[in-house]
mmCIF file of C-alpha atoms and ligand atoms in Angstrom:
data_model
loop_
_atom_site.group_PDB
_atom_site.id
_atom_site.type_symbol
_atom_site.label_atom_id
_atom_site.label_comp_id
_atom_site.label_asym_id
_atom_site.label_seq_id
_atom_site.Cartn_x
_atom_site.Cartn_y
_atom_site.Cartn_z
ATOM 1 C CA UNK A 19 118.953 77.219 118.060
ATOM 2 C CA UNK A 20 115.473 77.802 116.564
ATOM 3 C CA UNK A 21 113.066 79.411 119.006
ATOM 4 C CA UNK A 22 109.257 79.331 118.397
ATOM 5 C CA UNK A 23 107.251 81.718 120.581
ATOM 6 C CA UNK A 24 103.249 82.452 120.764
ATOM 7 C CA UNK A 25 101.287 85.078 122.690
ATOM 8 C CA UNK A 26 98.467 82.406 124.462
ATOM 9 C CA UNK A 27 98.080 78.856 125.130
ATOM 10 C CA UNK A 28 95.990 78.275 121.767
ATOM 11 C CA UNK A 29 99.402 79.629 119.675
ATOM 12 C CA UNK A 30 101.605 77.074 121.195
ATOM 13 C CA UNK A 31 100.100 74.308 122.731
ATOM 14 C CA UNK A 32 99.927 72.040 119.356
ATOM 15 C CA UNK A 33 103.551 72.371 119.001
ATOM 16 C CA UNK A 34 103.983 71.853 122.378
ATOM 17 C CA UNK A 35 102.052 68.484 122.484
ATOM 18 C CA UNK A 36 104.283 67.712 119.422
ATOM 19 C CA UNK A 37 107.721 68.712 121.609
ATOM 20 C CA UNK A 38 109.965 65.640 122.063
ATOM 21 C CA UNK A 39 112.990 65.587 124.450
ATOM 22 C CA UNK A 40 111.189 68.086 126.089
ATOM 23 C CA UNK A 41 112.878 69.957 129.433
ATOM 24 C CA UNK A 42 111.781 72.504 131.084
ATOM 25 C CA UNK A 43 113.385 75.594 131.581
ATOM 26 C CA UNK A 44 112.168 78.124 134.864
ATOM 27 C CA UNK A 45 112.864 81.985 133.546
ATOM 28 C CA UNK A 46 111.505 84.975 135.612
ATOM 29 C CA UNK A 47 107.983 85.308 134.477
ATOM 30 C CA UNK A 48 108.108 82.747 131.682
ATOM 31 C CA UNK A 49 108.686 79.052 131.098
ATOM 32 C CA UNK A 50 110.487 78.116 128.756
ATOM 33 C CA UNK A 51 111.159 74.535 126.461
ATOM 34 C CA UNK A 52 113.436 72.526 125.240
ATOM 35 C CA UNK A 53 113.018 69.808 122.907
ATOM 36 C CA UNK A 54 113.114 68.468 119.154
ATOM 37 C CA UNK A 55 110.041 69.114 116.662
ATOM 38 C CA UNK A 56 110.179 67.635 113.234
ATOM 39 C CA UNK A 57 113.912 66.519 113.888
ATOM 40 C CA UNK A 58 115.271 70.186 114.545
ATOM 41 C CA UNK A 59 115.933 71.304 118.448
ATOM 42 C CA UNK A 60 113.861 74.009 119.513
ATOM 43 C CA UNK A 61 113.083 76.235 122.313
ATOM 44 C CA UNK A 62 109.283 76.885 122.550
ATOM 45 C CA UNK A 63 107.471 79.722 124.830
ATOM 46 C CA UNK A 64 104.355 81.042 125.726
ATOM 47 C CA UNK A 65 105.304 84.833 126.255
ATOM 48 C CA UNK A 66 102.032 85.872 127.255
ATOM 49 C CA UNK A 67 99.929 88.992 125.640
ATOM 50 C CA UNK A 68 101.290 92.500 124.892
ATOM 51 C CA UNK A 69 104.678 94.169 123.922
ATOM 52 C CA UNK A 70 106.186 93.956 127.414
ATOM 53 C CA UNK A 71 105.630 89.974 127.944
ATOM 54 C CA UNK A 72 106.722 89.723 124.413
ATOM 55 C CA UNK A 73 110.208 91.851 124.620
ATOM 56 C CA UNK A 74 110.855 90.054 127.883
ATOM 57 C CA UNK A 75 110.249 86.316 126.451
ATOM 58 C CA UNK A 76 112.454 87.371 123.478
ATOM 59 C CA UNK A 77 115.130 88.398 125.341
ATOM 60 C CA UNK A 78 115.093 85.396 127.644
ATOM 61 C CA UNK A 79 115.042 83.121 124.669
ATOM 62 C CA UNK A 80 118.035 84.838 123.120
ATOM 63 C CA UNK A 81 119.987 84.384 126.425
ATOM 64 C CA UNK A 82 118.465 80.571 126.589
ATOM 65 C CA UNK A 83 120.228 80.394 122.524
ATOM 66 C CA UNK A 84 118.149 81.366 120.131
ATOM 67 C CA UNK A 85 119.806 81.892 117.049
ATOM 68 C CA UNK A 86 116.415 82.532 114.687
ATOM 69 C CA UNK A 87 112.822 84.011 116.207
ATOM 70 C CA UNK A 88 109.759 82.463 114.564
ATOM 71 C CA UNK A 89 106.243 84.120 116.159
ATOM 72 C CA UNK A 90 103.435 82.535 115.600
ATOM 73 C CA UNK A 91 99.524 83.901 116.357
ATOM 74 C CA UNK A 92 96.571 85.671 115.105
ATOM 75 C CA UNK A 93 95.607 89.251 114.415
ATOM 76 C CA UNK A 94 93.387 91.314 113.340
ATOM 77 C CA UNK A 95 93.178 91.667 109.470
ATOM 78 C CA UNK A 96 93.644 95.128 107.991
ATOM 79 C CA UNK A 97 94.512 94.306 104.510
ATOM 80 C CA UNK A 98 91.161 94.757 102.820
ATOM 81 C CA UNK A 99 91.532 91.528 100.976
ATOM 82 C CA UNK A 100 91.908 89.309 104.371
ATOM 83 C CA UNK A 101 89.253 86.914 105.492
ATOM 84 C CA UNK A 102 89.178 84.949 108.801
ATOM 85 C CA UNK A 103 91.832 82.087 108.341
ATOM 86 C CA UNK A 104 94.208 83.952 106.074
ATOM 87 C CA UNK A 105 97.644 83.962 106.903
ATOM 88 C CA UNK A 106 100.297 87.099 106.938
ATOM 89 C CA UNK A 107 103.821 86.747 107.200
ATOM 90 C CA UNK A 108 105.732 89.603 107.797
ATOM 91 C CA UNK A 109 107.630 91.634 105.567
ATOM 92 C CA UNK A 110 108.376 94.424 108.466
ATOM 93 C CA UNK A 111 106.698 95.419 111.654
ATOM 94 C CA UNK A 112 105.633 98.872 113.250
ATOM 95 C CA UNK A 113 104.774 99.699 116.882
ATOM 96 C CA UNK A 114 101.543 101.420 116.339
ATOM 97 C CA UNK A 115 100.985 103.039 119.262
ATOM 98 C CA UNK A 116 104.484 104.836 119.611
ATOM 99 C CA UNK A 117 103.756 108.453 119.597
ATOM 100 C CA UNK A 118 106.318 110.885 119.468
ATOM 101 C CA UNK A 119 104.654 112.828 116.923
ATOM 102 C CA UNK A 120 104.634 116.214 119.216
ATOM 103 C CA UNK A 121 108.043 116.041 119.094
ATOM 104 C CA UNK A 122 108.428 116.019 115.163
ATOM 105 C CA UNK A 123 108.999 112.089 114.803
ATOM 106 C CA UNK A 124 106.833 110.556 112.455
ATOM 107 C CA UNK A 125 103.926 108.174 114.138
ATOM 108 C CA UNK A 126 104.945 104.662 115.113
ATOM 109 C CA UNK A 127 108.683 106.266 115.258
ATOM 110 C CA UNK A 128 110.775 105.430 118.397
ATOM 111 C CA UNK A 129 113.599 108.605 118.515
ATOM 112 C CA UNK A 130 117.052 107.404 117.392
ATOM 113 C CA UNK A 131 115.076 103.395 116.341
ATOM 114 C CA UNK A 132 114.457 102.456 113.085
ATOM 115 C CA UNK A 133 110.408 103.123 111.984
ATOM 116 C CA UNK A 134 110.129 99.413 110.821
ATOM 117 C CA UNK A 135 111.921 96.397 111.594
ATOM 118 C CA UNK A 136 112.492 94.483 108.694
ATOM 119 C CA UNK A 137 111.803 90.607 108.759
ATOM 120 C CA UNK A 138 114.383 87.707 108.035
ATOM 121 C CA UNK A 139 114.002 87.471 103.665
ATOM 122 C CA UNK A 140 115.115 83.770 104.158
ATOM 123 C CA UNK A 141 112.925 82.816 107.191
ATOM 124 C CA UNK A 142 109.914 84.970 105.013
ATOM 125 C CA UNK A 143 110.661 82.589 101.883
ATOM 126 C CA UNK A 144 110.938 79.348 103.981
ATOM 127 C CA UNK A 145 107.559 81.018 105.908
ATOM 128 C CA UNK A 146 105.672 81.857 102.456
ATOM 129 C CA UNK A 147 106.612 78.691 100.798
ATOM 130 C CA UNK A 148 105.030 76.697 103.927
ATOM 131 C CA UNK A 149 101.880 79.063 104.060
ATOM 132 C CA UNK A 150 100.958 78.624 100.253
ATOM 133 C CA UNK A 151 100.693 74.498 101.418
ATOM 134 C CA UNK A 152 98.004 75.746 103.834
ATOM 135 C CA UNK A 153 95.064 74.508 101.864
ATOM 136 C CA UNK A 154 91.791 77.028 101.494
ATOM 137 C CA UNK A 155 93.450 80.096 102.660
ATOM 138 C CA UNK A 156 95.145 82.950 101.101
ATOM 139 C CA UNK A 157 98.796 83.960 102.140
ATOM 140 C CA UNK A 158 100.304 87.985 101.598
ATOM 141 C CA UNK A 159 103.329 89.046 103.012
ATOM 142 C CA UNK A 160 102.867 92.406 104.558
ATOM 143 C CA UNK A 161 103.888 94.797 107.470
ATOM 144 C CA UNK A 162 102.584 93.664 110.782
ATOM 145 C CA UNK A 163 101.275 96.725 113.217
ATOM 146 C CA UNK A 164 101.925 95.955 116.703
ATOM 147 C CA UNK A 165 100.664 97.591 119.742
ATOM 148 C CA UNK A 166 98.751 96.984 123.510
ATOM 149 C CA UNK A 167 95.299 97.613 122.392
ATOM 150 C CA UNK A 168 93.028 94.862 120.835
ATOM 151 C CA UNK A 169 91.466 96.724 117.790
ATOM 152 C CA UNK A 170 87.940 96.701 117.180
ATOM 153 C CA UNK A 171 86.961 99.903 114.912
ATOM 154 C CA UNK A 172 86.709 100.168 111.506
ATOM 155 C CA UNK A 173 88.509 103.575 112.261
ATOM 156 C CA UNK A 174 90.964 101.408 114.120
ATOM 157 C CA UNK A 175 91.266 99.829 110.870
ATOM 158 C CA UNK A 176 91.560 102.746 108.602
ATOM 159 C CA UNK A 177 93.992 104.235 110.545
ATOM 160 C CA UNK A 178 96.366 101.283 110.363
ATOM 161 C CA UNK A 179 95.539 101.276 106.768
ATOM 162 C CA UNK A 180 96.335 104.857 105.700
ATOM 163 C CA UNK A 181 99.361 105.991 108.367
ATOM 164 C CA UNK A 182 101.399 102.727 107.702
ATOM 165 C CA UNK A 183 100.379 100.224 105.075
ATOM 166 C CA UNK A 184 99.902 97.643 107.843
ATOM 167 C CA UNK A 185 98.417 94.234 106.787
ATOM 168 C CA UNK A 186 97.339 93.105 110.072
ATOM 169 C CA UNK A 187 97.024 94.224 113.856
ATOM 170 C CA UNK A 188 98.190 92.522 116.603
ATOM 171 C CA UNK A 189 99.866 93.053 120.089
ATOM 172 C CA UNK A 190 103.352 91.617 120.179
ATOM 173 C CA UNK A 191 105.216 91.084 117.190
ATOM 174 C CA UNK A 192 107.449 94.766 116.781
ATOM 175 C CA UNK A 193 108.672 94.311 120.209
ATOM 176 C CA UNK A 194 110.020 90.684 119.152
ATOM 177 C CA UNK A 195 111.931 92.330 116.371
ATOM 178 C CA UNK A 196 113.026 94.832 117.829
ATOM 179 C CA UNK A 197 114.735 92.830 120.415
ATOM 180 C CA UNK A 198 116.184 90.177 117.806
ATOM 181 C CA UNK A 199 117.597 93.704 115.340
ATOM 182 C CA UNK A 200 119.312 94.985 118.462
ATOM 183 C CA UNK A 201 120.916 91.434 119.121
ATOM 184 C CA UNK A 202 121.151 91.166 115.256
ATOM 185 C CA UNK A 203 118.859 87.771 115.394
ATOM 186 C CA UNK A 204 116.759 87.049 112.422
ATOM 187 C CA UNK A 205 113.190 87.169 113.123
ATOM 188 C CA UNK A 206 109.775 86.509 111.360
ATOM 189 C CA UNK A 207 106.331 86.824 112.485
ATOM 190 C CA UNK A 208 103.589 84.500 111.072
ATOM 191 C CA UNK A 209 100.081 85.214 111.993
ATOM 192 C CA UNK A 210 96.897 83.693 111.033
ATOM 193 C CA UNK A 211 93.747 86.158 110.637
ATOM 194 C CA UNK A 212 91.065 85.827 113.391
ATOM 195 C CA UNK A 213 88.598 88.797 112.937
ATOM 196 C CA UNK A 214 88.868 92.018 110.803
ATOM 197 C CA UNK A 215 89.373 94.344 113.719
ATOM 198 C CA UNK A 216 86.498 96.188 113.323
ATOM 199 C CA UNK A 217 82.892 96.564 115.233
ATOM 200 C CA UNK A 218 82.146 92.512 115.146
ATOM 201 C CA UNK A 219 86.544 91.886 116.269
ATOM 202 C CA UNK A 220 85.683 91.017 119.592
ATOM 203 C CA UNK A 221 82.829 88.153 118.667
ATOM 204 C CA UNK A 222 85.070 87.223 115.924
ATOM 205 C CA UNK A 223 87.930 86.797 117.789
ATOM 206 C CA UNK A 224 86.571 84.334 120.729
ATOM 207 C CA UNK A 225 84.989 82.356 117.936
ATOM 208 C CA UNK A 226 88.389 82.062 115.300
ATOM 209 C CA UNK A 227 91.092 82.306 117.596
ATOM 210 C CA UNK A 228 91.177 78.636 118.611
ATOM 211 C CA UNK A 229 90.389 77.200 115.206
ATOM 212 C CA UNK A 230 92.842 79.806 112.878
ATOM 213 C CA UNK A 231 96.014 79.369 115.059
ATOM 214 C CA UNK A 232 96.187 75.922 113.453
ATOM 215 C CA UNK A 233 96.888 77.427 110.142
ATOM 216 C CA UNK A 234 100.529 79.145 112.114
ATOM 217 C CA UNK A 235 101.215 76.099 114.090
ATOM 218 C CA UNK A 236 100.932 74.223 110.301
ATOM 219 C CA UNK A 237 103.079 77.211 108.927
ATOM 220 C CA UNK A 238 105.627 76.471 111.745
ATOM 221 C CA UNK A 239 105.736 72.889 111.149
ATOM 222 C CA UNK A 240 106.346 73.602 107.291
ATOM 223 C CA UNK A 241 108.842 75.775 108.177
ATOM 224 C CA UNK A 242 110.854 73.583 110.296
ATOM 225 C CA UNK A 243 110.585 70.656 107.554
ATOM 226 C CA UNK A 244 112.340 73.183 105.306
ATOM 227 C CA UNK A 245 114.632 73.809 107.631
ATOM 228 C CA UNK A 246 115.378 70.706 109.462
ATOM 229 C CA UNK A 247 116.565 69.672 105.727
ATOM 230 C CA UNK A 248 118.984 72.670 105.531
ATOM 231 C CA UNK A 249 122.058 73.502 107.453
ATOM 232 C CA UNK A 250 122.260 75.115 111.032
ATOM 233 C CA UNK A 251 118.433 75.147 111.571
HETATM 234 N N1 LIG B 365 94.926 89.791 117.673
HETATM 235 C C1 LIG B 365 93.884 89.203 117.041
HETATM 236 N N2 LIG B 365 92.987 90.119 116.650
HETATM 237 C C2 LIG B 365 93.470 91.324 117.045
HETATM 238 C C3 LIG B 365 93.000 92.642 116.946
HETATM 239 N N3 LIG B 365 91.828 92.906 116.352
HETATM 240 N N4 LIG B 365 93.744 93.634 117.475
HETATM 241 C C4 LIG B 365 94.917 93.361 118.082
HETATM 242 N N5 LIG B 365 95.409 92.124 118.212
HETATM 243 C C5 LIG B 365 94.695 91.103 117.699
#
């Protein structure tokens, strides 16, 4: 089964007004649901904010039967090209804030885990092919930096920039994939940019966040047109 998961209410609640069939389904520190959107079955969470909530929801929703991961959210543009309302979907994602660096491991660089966890390349076609119908906008496909710390520094920025190519910030997205690589669950991570993650982030942020996560939830719904029309969604 397709699972859709968000960070916060705003991510989810559109799809979830959307959710027919819907059941409810009581986890240890999440809520999950069950239901049909755009003809395909679903399971739909809230996992709450940071790479903790997020591994946990992940996990529950692969025990629940998720057969494909599809996050949806906002972040932080670091891509000098993004503006507020563009959309990223991922290529790969990075855990920013791993450090093991004293140790010899390069920066982001779990010992004995991949650097990078690569993205689904059919659920990234399906994803890009839904974005480009997201009118006004642009769309790149790029790595996604996760990590727990809301950036809001243009040297915040840079670093993301220079130390791993990183497209856009935000807080849960790595720890997604790297639960669905170890369970060997195709994953992609859609995110709609809310501020630039520099000095003005934080205004930014509280004023975008609601109206941008409309551009993932229409991403989603795209996506789950395609797929709905193909096999096994
Ligand atoms: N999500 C949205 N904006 C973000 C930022 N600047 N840093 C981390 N996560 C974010």
């Amino acid at each position: 089964m397709l699972a859709i998961m968000g960070a916060m209410d705003e991510e989810i609640e559109l799809l979830l007004a959307e959710l027919q069939e819907r059941e409810t389904l009581e986890r240890p520190g999440v809520t999950l649901y069950r239901g049909v959107l755009e003809g395909v079955p679903v399971l739909l969470t809230k996992g709450g904010i940071g790479k903790v909530n997020a591994a946990m929801t992940a996990t529950h929703l692969l025990h629940a039967g998720a057969t494909r991961v599809i996050f949806t959210g906002v972040a932080g543009g670091v891509h000098p090209n993004l503006r507020v309302g563009d959309i990223v979907v991922s290529t790969d994602l990075v855990q920013h804030d791993v450090d093991v660096t004293a140790l010899n491991y390069a920066p982001g660089t779990i010992p004995g885990e991949t650097p990078c966890w690569a993205a689904d390349e059919h659920l990234r076609a399906v994803a890009l092919e839904a974005a480009r119908e997201v009118e006004g906008v642009q769309t790149v496909e790029g790595r996604v930096a996760s990590g727990d710390q809301f950036i809001a520094s243009s040297e915040g920025v840079q670093r993301l920039w220079t130390e791993f190519s990183a497209s856009c910030a935000e807080m849960e997205g790595a720890a997604v994939a790297q639960v669905c690589a170890k369970a060997g669950v195709p994953f992609v991570v859609i995110r709609s940019v809310s501020d630039t993650a520099d000095h003005s982030a934080n205004v930014d942020y509280r004023t975008f966040m609601p109206l941008v996560a409309r551009h993932a939830k229409q991403v989603v719904r795209g996506m789950l047109t395609r797929l709905g029309a193909s096999a096994g969604a």
